[in-house]
Structures are given as C-alpha cells and as structure tokens.
PDB file of C-alpha atoms and ligand atoms in Angstrom:
ATOM      1  CA  MET A 286      20.773   5.373  13.643  1.00 81.00           C
ATOM      2  CA  GLU A 287      19.022   2.087  13.066  1.00 86.00           C
ATOM      3  CA  HIS A 288      20.567  -0.228  10.451  1.00 90.00           C
ATOM      4  CA  PRO A 289      18.942   0.326   6.999  1.00 92.00           C
ATOM      5  CA  SER A 290      17.883  -3.340   6.926  1.00 95.00           C
ATOM      6  CA  LYS A 291      15.379  -2.482   9.695  1.00 97.00           C
ATOM      7  CA  GLU A 292      13.177  -0.251   7.513  1.00 98.00           C
ATOM      8  CA  ARG A 293       9.478  -1.054   7.874  1.00 98.00           C
ATOM      9  CA  THR A 294       6.467  -0.464   5.627  1.00 98.00           C
ATOM     10  CA  LEU A 295       2.723  -0.937   5.984  1.00 98.00           C
ATOM     11  CA  VAL A 296       0.858  -3.083   3.475  1.00 99.00           C
ATOM     12  CA  ILE A 297      -2.904  -3.613   3.345  1.00 99.00           C
ATOM     13  CA  LEU A 298      -4.419  -6.387   1.245  1.00 98.00           C
ATOM     14  CA  LYS A 299      -7.673  -4.700   0.272  1.00 98.00           C
ATOM     15  CA  PRO A 300     -11.041  -6.533   0.188  1.00 98.00           C
ATOM     16  CA  ASP A 301     -10.670  -7.471  -3.504  1.00 98.00           C
ATOM     17  CA  ALA A 302      -7.348  -9.236  -2.796  1.00 98.00           C
ATOM     18  CA  ILE A 303      -9.046 -11.414  -0.175  1.00 98.00           C
ATOM     19  CA  GLN A 304     -12.102 -12.066  -2.356  1.00 98.00           C
ATOM     20  CA  ARG A 305      -9.966 -13.014  -5.335  1.00 98.00           C
ATOM     21  CA  SER A 306      -7.937 -15.542  -3.304  1.00 98.00           C
ATOM     22  CA  LEU A 307      -4.711 -13.665  -3.989  1.00 98.00           C
ATOM     23  CA  MET A 308      -3.426 -13.264  -0.437  1.00 98.00           C
ATOM     24  CA  GLY A 309      -1.008 -16.188  -0.649  1.00 98.00           C
ATOM     25  CA  GLU A 310       0.309 -15.068  -4.025  1.00 98.00           C
ATOM     26  CA  ILE A 311       0.849 -11.496  -2.854  1.00 98.00           C
ATOM     27  CA  ILE A 312       2.462 -12.436   0.467  1.00 98.00           C
ATOM     28  CA  SER A 313       4.800 -14.845  -1.322  1.00 98.00           C
ATOM     29  CA  ARG A 314       6.007 -12.069  -3.624  1.00 98.00           C
ATOM     30  CA  TYR A 315       7.098  -9.847  -0.719  1.00 98.00           C
ATOM     31  CA  GLU A 316       8.526 -12.878   1.064  1.00 97.00           C
ATOM     32  CA  ARG A 317      10.590 -14.149  -1.862  1.00 97.00           C
ATOM     33  CA  LEU A 318      12.025 -10.659  -2.405  1.00 97.00           C
ATOM     34  CA  GLY A 319      13.618 -11.118   1.010  1.00 97.00           C
ATOM     35  CA  LEU A 320      11.404  -8.950   3.189  1.00 98.00           C
ATOM     36  CA  LYS A 321      10.405 -10.190   6.638  1.00 98.00           C
ATOM     37  CA  LEU A 322       6.843 -10.143   7.951  1.00 98.00           C
ATOM     38  CA  VAL A 323       6.824  -8.578  11.435  1.00 98.00           C
ATOM     39  CA  GLY A 324       3.096  -7.940  11.940  1.00 98.00           C
ATOM     40  CA  LEU A 325      -0.130  -9.352  10.523  1.00 98.00           C
ATOM     41  CA  LYS A 326      -3.836  -9.189  11.258  1.00 98.00           C
ATOM     42  CA  MET A 327      -7.210  -9.513   9.573  1.00 98.00           C
ATOM     43  CA  VAL A 328      -9.734  -6.778  10.314  1.00 98.00           C
ATOM     44  CA  VAL A 329     -12.930  -5.351   8.880  1.00 98.00           C
ATOM     45  CA  PRO A 330     -11.967  -1.669   8.965  1.00 98.00           C
ATOM     46  CA  THR A 331     -14.350   1.057  10.091  1.00 98.00           C
ATOM     47  CA  ALA A 332     -14.916   4.155   7.945  1.00 98.00           C
ATOM     48  CA  GLU A 333     -13.153   6.187  10.671  1.00 98.00           C
ATOM     49  CA  GLN A 334     -10.074   3.935  10.484  1.00 98.00           C
ATOM     50  CA  ILE A 335      -9.928   4.369   6.710  1.00 98.00           C
ATOM     51  CA  GLU A 336     -10.419   8.136   6.778  1.00 97.00           C
ATOM     52  CA  GLY A 337      -7.776   8.333   9.522  1.00 98.00           C
ATOM     53  CA  HIS A 338      -5.379   6.227   7.470  1.00 98.00           C
ATOM     54  CA  TYR A 339      -5.618   8.333   4.324  1.00 96.00           C
ATOM     55  CA  THR A 340      -5.487  11.688   6.135  1.00 95.00           C
ATOM     56  CA  LEU A 341      -2.527  10.961   8.452  1.00 97.00           C
ATOM     57  CA  ASP A 342      -0.596  13.310   6.189  1.00 93.00           C
ATOM     58  CA  PRO A 343      -2.400  16.667   6.517  1.00 92.00           C
ATOM     59  CA  ASN A 344      -1.436  17.460   2.898  1.00 93.00           C
ATOM     60  CA  TRP A 345      -2.936  14.285   1.448  1.00 93.00           C
ATOM     61  CA  ARG A 346      -6.290  15.855   0.527  1.00 94.00           C
ATOM     62  CA  ARG A 347      -4.718  18.737  -1.372  1.00 96.00           C
ATOM     63  CA  VAL A 348      -1.886  16.763  -3.000  1.00 95.00           C
ATOM     64  CA  THR A 349      -4.096  13.869  -4.168  1.00 93.00           C
ATOM     65  CA  GLY A 350      -6.749  16.322  -5.426  1.00 95.00           C
ATOM     66  CA  GLU A 351      -4.170  18.281  -7.412  1.00 96.00           C
ATOM     67  CA  LYS A 352      -2.598  15.090  -8.768  1.00 93.00           C
ATOM     68  CA  THR A 353      -5.992  13.780  -9.877  1.00 92.00           C
ATOM     69  CA  ILE A 354      -6.923  17.057 -11.627  1.00 95.00           C
ATOM     70  CA  LYS A 355      -3.594  16.977 -13.448  1.00 95.00           C
ATOM     71  CA  SER A 356      -4.114  13.359 -14.497  1.00 90.00           C
ATOM     72  CA  TYR A 357      -7.524  14.224 -16.024  1.00 91.00           C
ATOM     73  CA  LYS A 358      -5.988  17.149 -17.957  1.00 94.00           C
ATOM     74  CA  ASP A 359      -3.014  15.066 -19.117  1.00 92.00           C
ATOM     75  CA  ARG A 360      -5.508  12.638 -20.626  1.00 88.00           C
ATOM     76  CA  GLY A 361      -7.369  15.490 -22.368  1.00 92.00           C
ATOM     77  CA  LEU A 362     -10.360  15.121 -20.029  1.00 90.00           C
ATOM     78  CA  THR A 363     -12.226  17.707 -17.964  1.00 91.00           C
ATOM     79  CA  PRO A 364     -11.891  17.003 -14.226  1.00 92.00           C
ATOM     80  CA  PRO A 365     -15.212  16.717 -12.323  1.00 89.00           C
ATOM     81  CA  SER A 366     -14.132  19.774 -10.295  1.00 92.00           C
ATOM     82  CA  GLU A 367     -11.317  22.335 -10.269  1.00 95.00           C
ATOM     83  CA  ASP A 368     -11.274  22.224  -6.468  1.00 96.00           C
ATOM     84  CA  PRO A 369      -8.703  19.641  -5.242  1.00 96.00           C
ATOM     85  CA  LEU A 370     -10.516  19.220  -1.922  1.00 96.00           C
ATOM     86  CA  GLU A 371     -13.818  18.482  -3.641  1.00 96.00           C
ATOM     87  CA  ILE A 372     -12.101  15.807  -5.757  1.00 95.00           C
ATOM     88  CA  THR A 373     -10.489  14.219  -2.711  1.00 95.00           C
ATOM     89  CA  ALA A 374     -13.761  14.247  -0.769  1.00 96.00           C
ATOM     90  CA  LYS A 375     -15.225  12.074  -3.518  1.00 95.00           C
ATOM     91  CA  ILE A 376     -12.167   9.786  -3.642  1.00 95.00           C
ATOM     92  CA  LEU A 377     -12.293   9.422   0.145  1.00 97.00           C
ATOM     93  CA  LYS A 378     -16.013   8.606   0.145  1.00 98.00           C
ATOM     94  CA  ASN A 379     -15.411   5.856  -2.406  1.00 98.00           C
ATOM     95  CA  LEU A 380     -12.310   4.585  -0.583  1.00 98.00           C
ATOM     96  CA  LYS A 381     -14.318   4.282   2.651  1.00 98.00           C
ATOM     97  CA  LYS A 382     -16.965   2.232   0.869  1.00 98.00           C
ATOM     98  CA  TYR A 383     -14.369  -0.005  -0.812  1.00 98.00           C
ATOM     99  CA  MET A 384     -12.113  -0.550   2.179  1.00 98.00           C
ATOM    100  CA  THR A 385     -14.919  -1.343   4.636  1.00 98.00           C
ATOM    101  CA  ALA A 386     -16.708  -3.788   2.309  1.00 98.00           C
ATOM    102  CA  GLY A 387     -15.080  -6.835   3.911  1.00 98.00           C
ATOM    103  CA  PRO A 388     -12.011  -8.115   5.716  1.00 98.00           C
ATOM    104  CA  VAL A 389      -8.587  -6.782   4.847  1.00 98.00           C
ATOM    105  CA  ILE A 390      -5.169  -8.035   5.925  1.00 98.00           C
ATOM    106  CA  VAL A 391      -2.875  -5.443   7.444  1.00 98.00           C
ATOM    107  CA  MET A 392       0.820  -6.261   7.515  1.00 98.00           C
ATOM    108  CA  VAL A 393       4.167  -4.758   8.380  1.00 99.00           C
ATOM    109  CA  TRP A 394       7.143  -5.858   6.271  1.00 98.00           C
ATOM    110  CA  GLU A 395      10.743  -5.193   7.261  1.00 98.00           C
ATOM    111  CA  GLY A 396      13.963  -5.103   5.263  1.00 98.00           C
ATOM    112  CA  ALA A 397      16.369  -2.871   3.355  1.00 97.00           C
ATOM    113  CA  HIS A 398      14.435  -0.281   1.306  1.00 98.00           C
ATOM    114  CA  ALA A 399      11.169  -1.965   2.354  1.00 98.00           C
ATOM    115  CA  VAL A 400       9.010   1.075   1.476  1.00 98.00           C
ATOM    116  CA  GLU A 401      10.478   1.621  -1.978  1.00 98.00           C
ATOM    117  CA  LEU A 402      10.723  -2.055  -2.916  1.00 98.00           C
ATOM    118  CA  VAL A 403       7.158  -2.896  -1.886  1.00 98.00           C
ATOM    119  CA  ARG A 404       5.950  -0.007  -4.081  1.00 98.00           C
ATOM    120  CA  LYS A 405       8.143  -1.237  -6.945  1.00 98.00           C
ATOM    121  CA  ILE A 406       6.904  -4.821  -6.988  1.00 98.00           C
ATOM    122  CA  THR A 407       3.311  -3.761  -6.248  1.00 98.00           C
ATOM    123  CA  GLY A 408       3.201  -1.524  -9.337  1.00 98.00           C
ATOM    124  CA  GLY A 409       1.563   1.835 -10.084  1.00 97.00           C
ATOM    125  CA  THR A 410      -1.670   2.987  -8.414  1.00 96.00           C
ATOM    126  CA  GLU A 411      -3.754   2.658 -11.593  1.00 96.00           C
ATOM    127  CA  PRO A 412      -3.632  -1.043 -12.503  1.00 98.00           C
ATOM    128  CA  ARG A 413      -4.147  -0.382 -16.213  1.00 97.00           C
ATOM    129  CA  GLY A 414      -0.750   1.283 -16.453  1.00 97.00           C
ATOM    130  CA  ALA A 415       1.064  -0.865 -13.874  1.00 98.00           C
ATOM    131  CA  ALA A 416       4.188  -2.503 -15.304  1.00 98.00           C
ATOM    132  CA  VAL A 417       4.188  -6.122 -16.429  1.00 97.00           C
ATOM    133  CA  GLY A 418       5.585  -8.328 -13.682  1.00 98.00           C
ATOM    134  CA  THR A 419       4.260  -6.167 -10.841  1.00 98.00           C
ATOM    135  CA  ILE A 420       1.390  -7.496  -8.730  1.00 98.00           C
ATOM    136  CA  ARG A 421      -1.118  -4.981 -10.070  1.00 98.00           C
ATOM    137  CA  GLY A 422       0.206  -5.380 -13.616  1.00 98.00           C
ATOM    138  CA  ASP A 423      -0.195  -9.142 -13.420  1.00 98.00           C
ATOM    139  CA  PHE A 424      -3.517  -9.479 -11.591  1.00 98.00           C
ATOM    140  CA  VAL A 425      -5.756  -6.432 -12.141  1.00 98.00           C
ATOM    141  CA  VAL A 426      -7.594  -4.992 -15.158  1.00 97.00           C
ATOM    142  CA  ASP A 427      -9.076  -1.901 -13.451  1.00 98.00           C
ATOM    143  CA  SER A 428      -8.571   1.744 -14.500  1.00 96.00           C
ATOM    144  CA  TYR A 429      -9.653   5.272 -13.511  1.00 92.00           C
ATOM    145  CA  ILE A 430     -11.967   5.357 -16.548  1.00 92.00           C
ATOM    146  CA  MET A 431     -13.726   2.261 -15.210  1.00 96.00           C
ATOM    147  CA  SER A 432     -13.878   3.411 -11.590  1.00 96.00           C
ATOM    148  CA  ASP A 433     -14.885   7.012 -12.394  1.00 92.00           C
ATOM    149  CA  THR A 434     -17.638   5.834 -14.763  1.00 93.00           C
ATOM    150  CA  ASP A 435     -19.147   3.807 -11.946  1.00 97.00           C
ATOM    151  CA  ASP A 436     -18.329   6.332  -9.185  1.00 96.00           C
ATOM    152  CA  ARG A 437     -16.285   3.877  -7.125  1.00 98.00           C
ATOM    153  CA  ALA A 438     -12.700   3.484  -5.933  1.00 98.00           C
ATOM    154  CA  VAL A 439     -10.201   1.919  -8.288  1.00 97.00           C
ATOM    155  CA  ARG A 440      -9.712  -1.718  -7.241  1.00 98.00           C
ATOM    156  CA  ASN A 441      -5.975  -2.140  -7.040  1.00 98.00           C
ATOM    157  CA  LEU A 442      -5.650  -4.971  -4.454  1.00 98.00           C
ATOM    158  CA  ILE A 443      -3.050  -3.389  -2.196  1.00 98.00           C
ATOM    159  CA  HIS A 444      -2.020  -0.368  -0.199  1.00 98.00           C
ATOM    160  CA  GLY A 445       1.693   0.188   0.388  1.00 98.00           C
ATOM    161  CA  SER A 446       3.152   3.147   2.293  1.00 98.00           C
ATOM    162  CA  GLY A 447       4.324   5.890  -0.079  1.00 95.00           C
ATOM    163  CA  SER A 448       7.383   7.005   1.914  1.00 96.00           C
ATOM    164  CA  VAL A 449       9.267   6.207   5.114  1.00 97.00           C
ATOM    165  CA  GLU A 450       7.515   9.149   6.831  1.00 96.00           C
ATOM    166  CA  GLU A 451       4.130   7.789   5.728  1.00 96.00           C
ATOM    167  CA  ALA A 452       5.054   4.302   6.968  1.00 98.00           C
ATOM    168  CA  ASN A 453       6.056   5.750  10.341  1.00 98.00           C
ATOM    169  CA  MET A 454       2.571   7.278  10.691  1.00 98.00           C
ATOM    170  CA  GLU A 455       0.627   4.351   9.225  1.00 98.00           C
ATOM    171  CA  ILE A 456       2.203   1.555  11.272  1.00 98.00           C
ATOM    172  CA  PRO A 457       1.093   2.959  14.677  1.00 98.00           C
ATOM    173  CA  HIS A 458      -2.313   3.789  13.152  1.00 98.00           C
ATOM    174  CA  TRP A 459      -2.942   0.045  12.645  1.00 98.00           C
ATOM    175  CA  PHE A 460      -0.717  -1.723  15.187  1.00 98.00           C
ATOM    176  CA  GLU A 461       0.064  -1.543  18.885  1.00 98.00           C
ATOM    177  CA  LYS A 462       3.790  -1.812  19.540  1.00 97.00           C
ATOM    178  CA  SER A 463       3.217  -5.192  21.223  1.00 98.00           C
ATOM    179  CA  GLU A 464       1.652  -6.592  18.039  1.00 98.00           C
ATOM    180  CA  LEU A 465       4.905  -6.220  16.094  1.00 98.00           C
ATOM    181  CA  VAL A 466       7.471  -8.970  16.521  1.00 98.00           C
ATOM    182  CA  ASP A 467      11.219  -8.489  16.616  1.00 96.00           C
ATOM    183  CA  TYR A 468      12.804 -11.736  15.461  1.00 97.00           C
ATOM    184  CA  LYS A 469      15.485 -13.131  13.216  1.00 95.00           C
ATOM    185  CA  VAL A 470      15.320 -15.372  10.156  1.00 94.00           C
ATOM    186  CA  SER A 471      18.484 -17.232   9.186  1.00 89.00           C
ATOM    187  CA  ARG A 472      18.562 -15.964   5.585  1.00 91.00           C
ATOM    188  CA  GLU A 473      19.230 -12.473   6.941  1.00 92.00           C
ATOM    189  CA  ASP A 474      22.838 -13.504   7.667  1.00 90.00           C
ATOM    190  CA  VAL A 475      23.413 -14.112   3.964  1.00 92.00           C
ATOM    191  CA  MET A 476      21.510 -11.009   2.909  1.00 94.00           C
ATOM    192  CA  TYR A 477      22.895  -8.445   5.348  1.00 94.00           C
ATOM    193  CA  ASN A 478      25.924  -9.620   7.341  1.00 92.00           C
ATOM    194  CA  LYS A 479      29.271  -8.072   6.529  1.00 91.00           C
ATOM    195  CA  GLU A 480      30.753 -11.567   6.348  1.00 90.00           C
ATOM    196  CA  LEU A 481      28.962 -14.528   4.808  1.00 88.00           C
ATOM    197  CA  GLY A 482      29.815 -16.583   7.872  1.00 76.00           C
ATOM    198  CA  ASP A 483      30.584 -20.247   8.325  1.00 81.00           C
ATOM    199  CA  ILE A 484      29.212 -21.746   5.140  1.00 87.00           C
ATOM    200  CA  LEU A 485      32.044 -24.251   4.619  1.00 91.00           C
ATOM    201  CA  PRO A 486      33.160 -26.679   7.346  1.00 91.00           C
TER     202      PRO A 486
HETATM  203  P1  GDP B 297      -1.299   5.018  -3.643  1.00 68.22           P
HETATM  204  O1  GDP B 297      -0.368   5.462  -2.559  1.00 68.22           O
HETATM  205  O2  GDP B 297      -0.603   4.332  -4.774  1.00 68.22           O
HETATM  206  O3  GDP B 297      -2.488   4.239  -3.139  1.00 68.22           O
HETATM  207  O4  GDP B 297      -1.905   6.336  -4.280  1.00 68.22           O
HETATM  208  P2  GDP B 297      -2.364   7.723  -3.601  1.00 68.22           P
HETATM  209  O5  GDP B 297      -1.961   7.772  -2.170  1.00 68.22           O
HETATM  210  O6  GDP B 297      -1.941   8.814  -4.495  1.00 68.22           O
HETATM  211  O7  GDP B 297      -3.944   7.621  -3.721  1.00 68.22           O
HETATM  212  C1  GDP B 297      -4.697   6.883  -2.815  1.00 68.22           C
HETATM  213  C2  GDP B 297      -5.953   6.411  -3.503  1.00 68.22           C
HETATM  214  O8  GDP B 297      -6.642   7.518  -4.094  1.00 68.22           O
HETATM  215  C3  GDP B 297      -5.732   5.438  -4.661  1.00 68.22           C
HETATM  216  O9  GDP B 297      -5.598   4.108  -4.219  1.00 68.22           O
HETATM  217  C4  GDP B 297      -6.984   5.666  -5.487  1.00 68.22           C
HETATM  218  O10 GDP B 297      -8.071   4.952  -4.942  1.00 68.22           O
HETATM  219  C5  GDP B 297      -7.260   7.145  -5.305  1.00 68.22           C
HETATM  220  N1  GDP B 297      -6.716   7.927  -6.407  1.00 68.22           N
HETATM  221  C6  GDP B 297      -5.463   8.438  -6.506  1.00 68.22           C
HETATM  222  N2  GDP B 297      -5.279   9.096  -7.654  1.00 68.22           N
HETATM  223  C7  GDP B 297      -6.466   9.006  -8.323  1.00 68.22           C
HETATM  224  C8  GDP B 297      -6.927   9.503  -9.607  1.00 68.22           C
HETATM  225  O11 GDP B 297      -6.200  10.131 -10.382  1.00 68.22           O
HETATM  226  N3  GDP B 297      -8.219   9.205  -9.954  1.00 68.22           N
HETATM  227  C9  GDP B 297      -9.044   8.495  -9.135  1.00 68.22           C
HETATM  228  N4  GDP B 297     -10.288   8.246  -9.543  1.00 68.22           N
HETATM  229  N5  GDP B 297      -8.652   8.032  -7.924  1.00 68.22           N
HETATM  230  C10 GDP B 297      -7.384   8.276  -7.521  1.00 68.22           C
HETATM  231 MG1   MG B 298      -0.527   6.790  -1.007  1.00 68.22          MG
END
C-alpha cells in the first residue's frame, strides 16, 4: 500500500476564480496547509470534457438529482421536477455553460488526507452556507436561490474531488501520467518522517 501522505486530489479553479484574480490566494491556502502541487495546467474546457468530468461516477446524475430535490424540500420549496435525472440534466447544462466560459486551472495536490482536507478548507458547495474561514465562505456571496432564479450554475470558484475514488477517476480524466511530477519538498521531512532528523548540529 502506498504511504497515506501520497494521497492525491483534483482541484479546478473555475472561470470565476480566474476572473476575480483569486488564483494566487486559493493556491496559497492549499500550499500553506502543507499540500504539494504535483500537476498544473490552464485550459479552456470543452463541453464534452465537463460532461465527462461530472459523469465519471455513473451514479452522479441520480445522486445529485435526489440531493437537490431533498434540498428544495428541506427549504420548504417545490423542486422544479420530481425526476432526479431531469434536475441533473438542467444542472449539467448550466455547469457546461459556466465551466466553458473561459480558462480554468486544473491542479493535482498531494498530501495526507488531501481529498478530505481540500474539501474542508474549500467549504460547502453552496457558498451562502459555507463556513467562515473557508475559501468559499470568505470570497463568495452566491446561493442556490440566486443561481436558480437566473437559471445558471452556482458560482463557487472551485471544484475539489469528493472522495478518493472520485479523485482516482478525475485525475486521469484531466492529466496524462507524464504531466504529473513526482518530487520532494524539504518540509515533508518535518511533516511526515518518523524522526525529525538532523535539526541540531
Ligand atoms: P461539489 O462536489 O461540492 O461540487 O458538489 P456536487 O458534486 O454535489 O455537485 C456538483 C455541482 O452541481 C455543484 O457545483 C453545483 O453547481 C450543482 N449542484 C449541486 N447541488 C445543487 C443544488 O442543490 N442546487 C443547484 N441549483 N445546483 C446544485
Ligand atoms: Mg462533487
């Protein structure tokens, strides 16, 4: 088994992150946590790439549709449809429009609990409810009420893999093996080595 410090996750800085000049801020937050950047590129995604990305998990359409219907009902609202697949078709159409509107930055970050910790410091999917101190909580005002009113995707700056299994599908969707770099940074000794090493002379 690979050492847990080798876990990798996929992060996409969505078009609004680039347009709002937040790429440096966001990258520095993952970097200062202690994660290591092992892949990076700027692309203008195609609609096919985006649809492929969101449907890598064959259950995504059903699960996201069901989750969205539940979230309408929890808020005392009537969902636009009772059919999860119809809901997701609309979400996917809006995501394709949003994610292909301009350049995005696709990255792979590596480190212990990379998937979980990126999600934690990125904050919840709906920026309105994202915790204070998270990236979305600190930098975005958007909400589902806003995005649904205007029939568009919620603008939440970032995509981060939802699980290790998702990361393992998403990384090869965006990167060739040769585009990912295996290298060491010296701070890893202090973070992960069993012994702290030769600090004192
Ligand atoms: P993520 O992993 O945090 O991005 O969230 P999901 O994988 O569950 O959803 C992917 C995308 O679907 C989100 O970024 C939103 O654009 C959209 N989405 C998810 N849940 C909802 C919802 O309840 N309402 C609306 N309007 N869009 C949603
Ligand atoms: Mg997701």
